[in-house]
PDB file of C-alpha atoms in Angstrom:
ATOM      1  CA  GLU A   1       8.193 -25.363   5.312  1.00 89.00           C
ATOM      2  CA  TRP A   2       7.388 -21.639   5.241  1.00 95.00           C
ATOM      3  CA  GLY A   3       8.758 -18.518   6.376  1.00 97.00           C
ATOM      4  CA  VAL A   4       7.565 -14.809   7.158  1.00 97.00           C
ATOM      5  CA  ARG A   5       8.996 -11.697   5.140  1.00 97.00           C
ATOM      6  CA  PRO A   6       8.069  -8.337   4.518  1.00 97.00           C
ATOM      7  CA  MET A   7       5.515  -7.648   1.815  1.00 98.00           C
ATOM      8  CA  VAL A   8       6.241  -6.502  -1.621  1.00 97.00           C
ATOM      9  CA  LEU A   9       4.167  -5.169  -4.360  1.00 97.00           C
ATOM     10  CA  ASP A  10       4.643  -8.048  -6.340  1.00 97.00           C
ATOM     11  CA  ASP A  11       2.730 -10.196  -3.711  1.00 97.00           C
ATOM     12  CA  ILE A  12      -0.501  -8.283  -4.307  1.00 97.00           C
ATOM     13  CA  GLU A  13      -2.402 -10.821  -6.405  1.00 95.00           C
ATOM     14  CA  ALA A  14      -1.404 -13.655  -4.089  1.00 97.00           C
ATOM     15  CA  VAL A  15      -2.483 -11.755  -1.273  1.00 97.00           C
ATOM     16  CA  VAL A  16      -5.972 -11.257  -2.765  1.00 94.00           C
ATOM     17  CA  ALA A  17      -6.301 -14.798  -3.459  1.00 93.00           C
ATOM     18  CA  VAL A  18      -5.168 -15.904   0.219  1.00 96.00           C
ATOM     19  CA  VAL A  19      -7.798 -13.377   1.668  1.00 93.00           C
ATOM     20  CA  GLU A  20     -10.610 -14.671  -0.596  1.00 91.00           C
ATOM     21  CA  ALA A  21      -9.804 -18.475   0.223  1.00 92.00           C
ATOM     22  CA  ALA A  22      -9.400 -17.569   3.883  1.00 91.00           C
ATOM     23  CA  ASN A  23     -12.739 -15.883   3.846  1.00 87.00           C
ATOM     24  CA  ALA A  24     -14.774 -18.383   1.460  1.00 87.00           C
ATOM     25  CA  ALA A  25     -13.442 -21.094   4.194  1.00 87.00           C
ATOM     26  CA  GLN A  26     -14.998 -19.265   7.059  1.00 80.00           C
ATOM     27  CA  PHE A  27     -18.215 -17.501   5.426  1.00 76.00           C
ATOM     28  CA  PRO A  28     -19.092 -19.964   2.670  1.00 74.00           C
ATOM     29  CA  HIS A  29     -22.350 -18.528   2.023  1.00 66.00           C
ATOM     30  CA  LEU A  30     -20.599 -14.740   1.390  1.00 62.00           C
ATOM     31  CA  ALA A  31     -18.060 -16.458  -1.167  1.00 64.00           C
ATOM     32  CA  ARG A  32     -18.302 -15.525  -4.806  1.00 65.00           C
ATOM     33  CA  PRO A  33     -19.726 -18.211  -6.726  1.00 72.00           C
ATOM     34  CA  ALA A  34     -17.031 -20.350  -8.371  1.00 66.00           C
ATOM     35  CA  GLY A  35     -16.393 -18.932 -12.022  1.00 65.00           C
ATOM     36  CA  THR A  36     -17.785 -15.566 -11.527  1.00 74.00           C
ATOM     37  CA  PRO A  37     -15.266 -12.751 -11.998  1.00 73.00           C
ATOM     38  CA  PRO A  38     -14.588 -10.170  -9.253  1.00 72.00           C
ATOM     39  CA  ASP A  39     -16.164  -6.810  -9.733  1.00 75.00           C
ATOM     40  CA  PRO A  40     -13.439  -4.758 -11.618  1.00 80.00           C
ATOM     41  CA  ALA A  41     -14.115  -1.582  -9.489  1.00 77.00           C
ATOM     42  CA  ASP A  42     -13.803  -3.624  -6.146  1.00 78.00           C
ATOM     43  CA  ALA A  43     -10.793  -5.442  -7.625  1.00 82.00           C
ATOM     44  CA  ASP A  44      -8.791  -2.462  -8.241  1.00 87.00           C
ATOM     45  CA  ALA A  45      -9.825  -0.831  -5.024  1.00 83.00           C
ATOM     46  CA  ARG A  46      -8.604  -3.948  -3.320  1.00 86.00           C
ATOM     47  CA  ARG A  47      -5.090  -4.070  -5.178  1.00 91.00           C
ATOM     48  CA  CYS A  48      -4.620  -0.335  -4.518  1.00 91.00           C
ATOM     49  CA  ALA A  49      -5.409  -0.700  -0.684  1.00 90.00           C
ATOM     50  CA  HIS A  50      -3.079  -3.566  -0.557  1.00 94.00           C
ATOM     51  CA  ALA A  51      -0.455  -1.029  -2.283  1.00 95.00           C
ATOM     52  CA  ARG A  52      -0.721   1.519   0.097  1.00 93.00           C
ATOM     53  CA  PHE A  53       0.189  -0.747   2.994  1.00 95.00           C
ATOM     54  CA  VAL A  54       3.530  -1.655   1.216  1.00 96.00           C
ATOM     55  CA  GLU A  55       3.970   1.936   0.144  1.00 94.00           C
ATOM     56  CA  ARG A  56       2.969   3.847   3.519  1.00 93.00           C
ATOM     57  CA  ASP A  57       3.185   1.261   6.099  1.00 93.00           C
ATOM     58  CA  GLY A  58       5.857  -0.966   5.123  1.00 95.00           C
ATOM     59  CA  PRO A  59       6.953  -2.125   8.461  1.00 95.00           C
ATOM     60  CA  GLY A  60       3.500  -3.189   9.253  1.00 96.00           C
ATOM     61  CA  ALA A  61       3.143  -5.345   6.204  1.00 97.00           C
ATOM     62  CA  TRP A  62       3.902  -9.155   5.875  1.00 98.00           C
ATOM     63  CA  VAL A  63       3.429 -12.210   4.123  1.00 98.00           C
ATOM     64  CA  ALA A  64       4.181 -15.873   5.021  1.00 98.00           C
ATOM     65  CA  ALA A  65       5.342 -18.193   2.011  1.00 98.00           C
ATOM     66  CA  SER A  66       5.920 -21.658   1.164  1.00 96.00           C
ATOM     67  CA  GLY A  67       7.820 -22.622  -1.789  1.00 94.00           C
ATOM     68  CA  GLY A  68       7.784 -19.378  -3.373  1.00 93.00           C
ATOM     69  CA  HIS A  69       3.881 -19.096  -2.699  1.00 96.00           C
ATOM     70  CA  VAL A  70       2.078 -16.600  -0.623  1.00 98.00           C
ATOM     71  CA  VAL A  71       0.165 -18.497   2.028  1.00 98.00           C
ATOM     72  CA  GLY A  72      -0.804 -15.770   4.473  1.00 97.00           C
ATOM     73  CA  VAL A  73      -0.859 -11.955   5.183  1.00 98.00           C
ATOM     74  CA  ALA A  74      -0.787  -9.289   7.896  1.00 97.00           C
ATOM     75  CA  GLU A  75      -1.135  -5.770   7.521  1.00 97.00           C
ATOM     76  CA  SER A  76      -1.134  -2.911   9.855  1.00 96.00           C
ATOM     77  CA  VAL A  77      -1.276   0.965  10.324  1.00 93.00           C
ATOM     78  CA  ARG A  78       0.726   3.237  12.360  1.00 93.00           C
ATOM     79  CA  ARG A  79      -0.346   6.727  12.715  1.00 88.00           C
ATOM     80  CA  GLY A  80       1.046   8.583  15.467  1.00 86.00           C
ATOM     81  CA  ALA A  81       0.426   6.723  18.789  1.00 88.00           C
ATOM     82  CA  PHE A  82      -1.994   4.586  17.018  1.00 88.00           C
ATOM     83  CA  TRP A  83      -1.324   1.305  15.786  1.00 92.00           C
ATOM     84  CA  GLY A  84      -3.937  -0.951  14.280  1.00 91.00           C
ATOM     85  CA  LEU A  85      -4.143  -4.383  12.377  1.00 94.00           C
ATOM     86  CA  SER A  86      -6.263  -4.020   9.360  1.00 92.00           C
ATOM     87  CA  MET A  87      -6.090  -7.734   8.273  1.00 93.00           C
ATOM     88  CA  LEU A  88      -4.375 -11.253   9.143  1.00 95.00           C
ATOM     89  CA  PHE A  89      -5.428 -14.149   6.945  1.00 95.00           C
ATOM     90  CA  VAL A  90      -3.954 -17.512   6.667  1.00 96.00           C
ATOM     91  CA  HIS A  91      -4.539 -19.870   3.713  1.00 96.00           C
ATOM     92  CA  PRO A  92      -6.992 -22.627   5.179  1.00 95.00           C
ATOM     93  CA  ASP A  93      -4.190 -25.330   3.968  1.00 95.00           C
ATOM     94  CA  PHE A  94      -1.813 -23.516   6.604  1.00 96.00           C
ATOM     95  CA  GLN A  95      -4.161 -22.708   9.114  1.00 93.00           C
ATOM     96  CA  GLY A  96      -3.183 -24.455  12.880  1.00 90.00           C
ATOM     97  CA  ARG A  97       0.571 -24.536  11.923  1.00 93.00           C
ATOM     98  CA  GLY A  98       1.504 -21.101  13.747  1.00 93.00           C
ATOM     99  CA  VAL A  99       1.666 -19.055  10.684  1.00 96.00           C
ATOM    100  CA  GLY A 100      -0.994 -16.285  12.017  1.00 94.00           C
ATOM    101  CA  GLY A 101       1.167 -15.948  15.338  1.00 93.00           C
ATOM    102  CA  ARG A 102       4.250 -15.240  13.421  1.00 95.00           C
ATOM    103  CA  LEU A 103       2.432 -13.061  11.285  1.00 96.00           C
ATOM    104  CA  LEU A 104       0.995 -11.192  14.095  1.00 95.00           C
ATOM    105  CA  GLU A 105       4.499 -10.967  15.916  1.00 95.00           C
ATOM    106  CA  ALA A 106       5.974  -9.389  12.666  1.00 96.00           C
ATOM    107  CA  ALA A 107       3.178  -6.702  12.254  1.00 96.00           C
ATOM    108  CA  MET A 108       3.281  -5.787  16.020  1.00 94.00           C
ATOM    109  CA  SER A 109       6.807  -4.802  15.638  1.00 94.00           C
ATOM    110  CA  HIS A 110       5.409  -1.642  13.806  1.00 94.00           C
ATOM    111  CA  ALA A 111       3.672  -1.022  17.115  1.00 93.00           C
ATOM    112  CA  GLY A 112       6.679  -0.068  19.248  1.00 91.00           C
ATOM    113  CA  GLY A 113       5.830   3.025  21.197  1.00 91.00           C
ATOM    114  CA  ALA A 114       2.017   3.044  20.289  1.00 90.00           C
ATOM    115  CA  THR A 115      -0.102   4.016  23.147  1.00 89.00           C
ATOM    116  CA  ARG A 116      -3.171   2.883  21.375  1.00 87.00           C
ATOM    117  CA  ARG A 117      -3.575  -0.692  19.815  1.00 91.00           C
ATOM    118  CA  MET A 118      -6.459  -1.963  18.186  1.00 89.00           C
ATOM    119  CA  ILE A 119      -7.637  -5.142  16.225  1.00 89.00           C
ATOM    120  CA  LEU A 120     -11.172  -5.942  14.996  1.00 84.00           C
ATOM    121  CA  SER A 121     -11.294  -9.493  15.348  1.00 86.00           C
ATOM    122  CA  SER A 122     -12.998 -12.161  13.224  1.00 82.00           C
ATOM    123  CA  PRO A 123     -15.505 -14.503  15.162  1.00 81.00           C
ATOM    124  CA  ASP A 124     -12.716 -17.208  14.901  1.00 82.00           C
ATOM    125  CA  PRO A 125     -11.794 -18.192  18.315  1.00 87.00           C
ATOM    126  CA  ARG A 126      -8.321 -19.072  17.298  1.00 85.00           C
ATOM    127  CA  ALA A 127      -7.943 -15.566  16.260  1.00 87.00           C
ATOM    128  CA  MET A 128      -9.432 -13.907  19.495  1.00 89.00           C
ATOM    129  CA  ARG A 129      -7.113 -16.218  21.517  1.00 89.00           C
ATOM    130  CA  ARG A 130      -3.973 -15.423  19.590  1.00 88.00           C
ATOM    131  CA  TYR A 131      -4.825 -11.685  20.003  1.00 90.00           C
ATOM    132  CA  PHE A 132      -5.520 -11.980  23.907  1.00 90.00           C
ATOM    133  CA  LEU A 133      -2.246 -13.936  24.208  1.00 89.00           C
ATOM    134  CA  ALA A 134      -0.635 -10.922  22.354  1.00 88.00           C
ATOM    135  CA  GLY A 135      -1.728  -8.517  25.301  1.00 88.00           C
ATOM    136  CA  LEU A 136      -4.574  -7.027  23.791  1.00 89.00           C
ATOM    137  CA  ALA A 137      -7.758  -6.756  26.009  1.00 89.00           C
ATOM    138  CA  MET A 138     -11.021  -7.997  24.668  1.00 88.00           C
ATOM    139  CA  HIS A 139     -14.001  -5.659  24.082  1.00 87.00           C
ATOM    140  CA  PRO A 140     -17.625  -6.246  22.393  1.00 84.00           C
ATOM    141  CA  SER A 141     -18.450  -4.814  19.299  1.00 79.00           C
ATOM    142  CA  VAL A 142     -21.188  -4.773  16.885  1.00 76.00           C
ATOM    143  CA  GLU A 143     -21.700  -5.109  13.134  1.00 75.00           C
ATOM    144  CA  ILE A 144     -24.592  -3.981  11.381  1.00 74.00           C
ATOM    145  CA  THR A 145     -25.611  -5.329   7.795  1.00 75.00           C
ATOM    146  CA  GLY A 146     -28.814  -4.679   5.966  1.00 76.00           C
ATOM    147  CA  ARG A 147     -31.210  -2.948   4.036  1.00 77.00           C
ATOM    148  CA  ALA A 148     -32.132   0.733   5.418  1.00 76.00           C
ATOM    149  CA  ASP A 149     -35.611   1.555   5.897  1.00 80.00           C
ATOM    150  CA  ARG A 150     -35.487   4.694   3.969  1.00 79.00           C
ATOM    151  CA  ALA A 151     -38.957   5.869   5.445  1.00 84.00           C
ATOM    152  CA  ALA A 152     -37.051   5.854   8.877  1.00 85.00           C
ATOM    153  CA  ILE A 153     -34.278   8.442   7.581  1.00 85.00           C
ATOM    154  CA  PRO A 154     -34.949  11.809   8.956  1.00 87.00           C
ATOM    155  CA  GLY A 155     -35.801  14.306   6.305  1.00 82.00           C
ATOM    156  CA  SER A 156     -33.664  16.752   7.346  1.00 86.00           C
ATOM    157  CA  LEU A 157     -30.425  16.297   8.864  1.00 89.00           C
ATOM    158  CA  PRO A 158     -27.403  18.625   9.551  1.00 91.00           C
ATOM    159  CA  GLY A 159     -24.433  18.671   7.284  1.00 93.00           C
ATOM    160  CA  ARG A 160     -23.284  18.489   3.544  1.00 93.00           C
ATOM    161  CA  ARG A 161     -21.351  16.743   0.862  1.00 94.00           C
ATOM    162  CA  GLY A 162     -17.606  17.229   1.504  1.00 95.00           C
ATOM    163  CA  GLY A 163     -14.445  17.107  -0.590  1.00 94.00           C
ATOM    164  CA  GLU A 164     -10.588  17.821  -0.220  1.00 93.00           C
ATOM    165  CA  GLU A 165     -11.326  21.246   0.967  1.00 95.00           C
ATOM    166  CA  HIS A 166     -12.497  19.645   4.183  1.00 96.00           C
ATOM    167  CA  LEU A 167      -9.575  17.389   5.139  1.00 96.00           C
ATOM    168  CA  GLU A 168      -8.493  20.338   7.523  1.00 96.00           C
ATOM    169  CA  LEU A 169     -11.778  19.802   9.248  1.00 97.00           C
ATOM    170  CA  VAL A 170     -11.153  16.179   9.412  1.00 96.00           C
ATOM    171  CA  ALA A 171      -7.593  16.565  10.904  1.00 95.00           C
ATOM    172  CA  GLU A 172      -9.140  18.836  13.663  1.00 95.00           C
ATOM    173  CA  VAL A 173     -11.774  16.483  14.559  1.00 95.00           C
ATOM    174  CA  GLU A 174      -9.222  13.486  14.579  1.00 92.00           C
ATOM    175  CA  ALA A 175      -6.970  15.721  16.843  1.00 91.00           C
ATOM    176  CA  HIS A 176     -10.136  16.175  19.290  1.00 90.00           C
ATOM    177  CA  LEU A 177     -10.597  12.101  19.191  1.00 87.00           C
ATOM    178  CA  GLY A 178      -6.706  11.434  19.695  1.00 82.00           C
ATOM    179  CA  ARG A 179      -6.364  10.048  16.431  1.00 82.00           C
ATOM    180  CA  THR A 180      -4.679  11.180  12.912  1.00 84.00           C
ATOM    181  CA  ARG A 181      -6.678   9.685  10.007  1.00 86.00           C
ATOM    182  CA  ALA A 182      -6.775  12.694   7.710  1.00 91.00           C
ATOM    183  CA  GLU A 183      -4.365  11.003   5.151  1.00 91.00           C
ATOM    184  CA  ASP A 184      -6.317   8.161   5.059  1.00 92.00           C
ATOM    185  CA  VAL A 185      -9.315  10.286   4.300  1.00 94.00           C
ATOM    186  CA  ALA A 186      -7.273  12.101   1.667  1.00 93.00           C
ATOM    187  CA  PHE A 187      -6.281   8.620   0.451  1.00 91.00           C
ATOM    188  CA  SER A 188      -9.867   7.429   0.140  1.00 89.00           C
ATOM    189  CA  LEU A 189     -11.006  10.457  -1.753  1.00 91.00           C
ATOM    190  CA  SER A 190      -8.362   9.934  -4.568  1.00 86.00           C
ATOM    191  CA  GLY A 191     -10.635   6.777  -5.641  1.00 78.00           C
ATOM    192  CA  GLU A 192     -13.509   7.236  -7.499  1.00 77.00           C
ATOM    193  CA  ARG A 193     -16.206   5.436  -5.862  1.00 82.00           C
ATOM    194  CA  SER A 194     -15.610   7.130  -1.974  1.00 89.00           C
ATOM    195  CA  ARG A 195     -17.447  10.151  -0.915  1.00 92.00           C
ATOM    196  CA  LEU A 196     -17.164  12.529   2.213  1.00 95.00           C
ATOM    197  CA  GLU A 197     -20.081  13.778   4.395  1.00 96.00           C
ATOM    198  CA  VAL A 198     -19.448  16.387   6.824  1.00 97.00           C
ATOM    199  CA  VAL A 199     -21.094  18.181   9.811  1.00 96.00           C
ATOM    200  CA  ASP A 200     -19.772  21.425  11.054  1.00 94.00           C
ATOM    201  CA  GLY A 201     -22.278  23.194  13.335  1.00 84.00           C
ATOM    202  CA  VAL A 202     -22.632  24.661  17.001  1.00 82.00           C
ATOM    203  CA  GLY A 203     -21.938  21.956  19.452  1.00 84.00           C
ATOM    204  CA  GLY A 204     -19.954  19.570  17.264  1.00 93.00           C
ATOM    205  CA  ARG A 205     -18.162  18.429  14.204  1.00 96.00           C
ATOM    206  CA  GLY A 206     -17.803  15.145  12.214  1.00 96.00           C
ATOM    207  CA  TRP A 207     -17.004  13.433   8.833  1.00 97.00           C
ATOM    208  CA  ALA A 208     -17.798  10.361   7.468  1.00 95.00           C
ATOM    209  CA  VAL A 209     -16.376   8.270   4.241  1.00 94.00           C
ATOM    210  CA  TRP A 210     -18.636   6.031   2.533  1.00 91.00           C
ATOM    211  CA  ARG A 211     -19.004   4.270  -0.954  1.00 85.00           C
ATOM    212  CA  PRO A 212     -22.017   2.524  -2.510  1.00 80.00           C
ATOM    213  CA  GLY A 213     -23.383  -0.006  -0.218  1.00 75.00           C
ATOM    214  CA  ARG A 214     -20.823   0.558   2.511  1.00 81.00           C
ATOM    215  CA  LEU A 215     -20.004   3.017   5.384  1.00 85.00           C
ATOM    216  CA  VAL A 216     -15.983   3.188   5.251  1.00 87.00           C
ATOM    217  CA  MET A 217     -14.987   5.215   8.505  1.00 90.00           C
ATOM    218  CA  LEU A 218     -16.521   7.924  10.630  1.00 92.00           C
ATOM    219  CA  GLY A 219     -15.298  10.359  13.310  1.00 93.00           C
ATOM    220  CA  ALA A 220     -17.485  12.696  15.082  1.00 95.00           C
ATOM    221  CA  THR A 221     -16.967  14.782  18.435  1.00 95.00           C
ATOM    222  CA  ASP A 222     -20.322  13.815  20.028  1.00 93.00           C
ATOM    223  CA  ASP A 223     -23.018  10.859  19.406  1.00 92.00           C
ATOM    224  CA  GLN A 224     -25.514  13.215  17.813  1.00 91.00           C
ATOM    225  CA  LYS A 225     -23.177  14.470  15.190  1.00 94.00           C
ATOM    226  CA  ALA A 226     -22.253  10.748  14.567  1.00 93.00           C
ATOM    227  CA  ALA A 227     -25.616   9.579  14.170  1.00 92.00           C
ATOM    228  CA  ALA A 228     -26.511  12.565  11.874  1.00 93.00           C
ATOM    229  CA  LEU A 229     -23.611  11.394   9.669  1.00 93.00           C
ATOM    230  CA  LEU A 230     -24.491   7.602   9.809  1.00 90.00           C
ATOM    231  CA  TRP A 231     -28.116   8.517   8.579  1.00 90.00           C
ATOM    232  CA  ARG A 232     -26.751  10.798   5.727  1.00 90.00           C
ATOM    233  CA  CYS A 233     -24.480   7.683   4.718  1.00 88.00           C
ATOM    234  CA  LEU A 234     -27.345   5.367   5.029  1.00 84.00           C
ATOM    235  CA  GLY A 235     -29.502   7.644   3.071  1.00 82.00           C
ATOM    236  CA  ARG A 236     -27.003   8.207  -0.044  1.00 79.00           C
ATOM    237  CA  ALA A 237     -25.667   4.819  -0.292  1.00 63.00           C
ATOM    238  CA  GLY A 238     -28.885   3.041  -1.521  1.00 59.00           C
ATOM    239  CA  GLY A 239     -29.239  -0.838  -1.482  1.00 53.00           C
ATOM    240  CA  PRO A 240     -27.955  -2.898   1.167  1.00 50.00           C
ATOM    241  CA  ALA A 241     -25.853  -0.976   3.654  1.00 48.00           C
ATOM    242  CA  PRO A 242     -23.304  -3.019   5.632  1.00 47.00           C
ATOM    243  CA  ALA A 243     -21.515  -0.953   8.347  1.00 50.00           C
ATOM    244  CA  PRO A 244     -18.115  -1.708   9.924  1.00 49.00           C
ATOM    245  CA  ARG A 245     -18.091  -3.218  13.410  1.00 48.00           C
ATOM    246  CA  ALA A 246     -17.913  -0.436  16.094  1.00 50.00           C
ATOM    247  CA  PRO A 247     -17.607  -0.725  19.847  1.00 50.00           C
ATOM    248  CA  ALA A 248     -20.774  -1.886  21.611  1.00 48.00           C
ATOM    249  CA  PRO A 249     -22.052   1.035  24.101  1.00 46.00           C
ATOM    250  CA  PRO A 250     -21.273  -0.167  27.652  1.00 43.00           C
ATOM    251  CA  ALA A 251     -25.028  -0.679  28.358  1.00 40.00           C
ATOM    252  CA  GLY A 252     -25.236  -3.116  25.213  1.00 39.00           C
ATOM    253  CA  GLY A 253     -27.697  -0.759  23.528  1.00 40.00           C
ATOM    254  CA  LEU A 254     -27.698   0.917  20.317  1.00 41.00           C
ATOM    255  CA  SER A 255     -29.418   3.941  19.130  1.00 48.00           C
ATOM    256  CA  LEU A 256     -29.603   6.429  16.162  1.00 48.00           C
ATOM    257  CA  PRO A 257     -31.400   9.678  16.981  1.00 49.00           C
ATOM    258  CA  PRO A 258     -31.907  12.188  14.479  1.00 45.00           C
TER     259      PRO A 258
END
């Protein structure tokens, strides 16, 4: 027996365990070796991120529980007319029982009136089917992971390191894009590891948040500024640089002009 209820702060450690178990089952080659403790900074950042869903987007944060134990989680955000599902995980022992569908239904109660709804699906066909049945259109996306060829990074790029004083720029770019991510950028910058890059010039503006080894989020008024920001993040991040998924261009190509 299991049921779905709103997520609370006391669920965070159990939620982290469910996410790790589900990821290890689907991507065993990426799983942390048994007995190896997580990086303390990464673990703290994940706990903080889960807590933010409860505190900022409580109506979009839900867990499934069985016998007092958390066995699934869904976390979503609502920013103005935008709703996005940030994660949906079910413990492997409870997959295939309808838990994911119930969690998605609960999380989508936070989407009422939203004109834009988005989910970045995993490759799991069960997840994709569930999202399709929920009325969401499917679009291709790309995910880039690897080590940047530093010799390919242009030597001169527009932009500079940003900070909290550039949150107004972020808000203006987001307004241009029909989004409202400024408060999420501010939250990211409150941590010790996240950094902001900004471009503010003739013909376009943009921003990007990155942390060592990962591009977190990016917004720009045009492709050229977006490419410049991505180059800047790749140049600063060092080491392997996995990037988040993004919609694939209509023609199926991908370019990074300097």
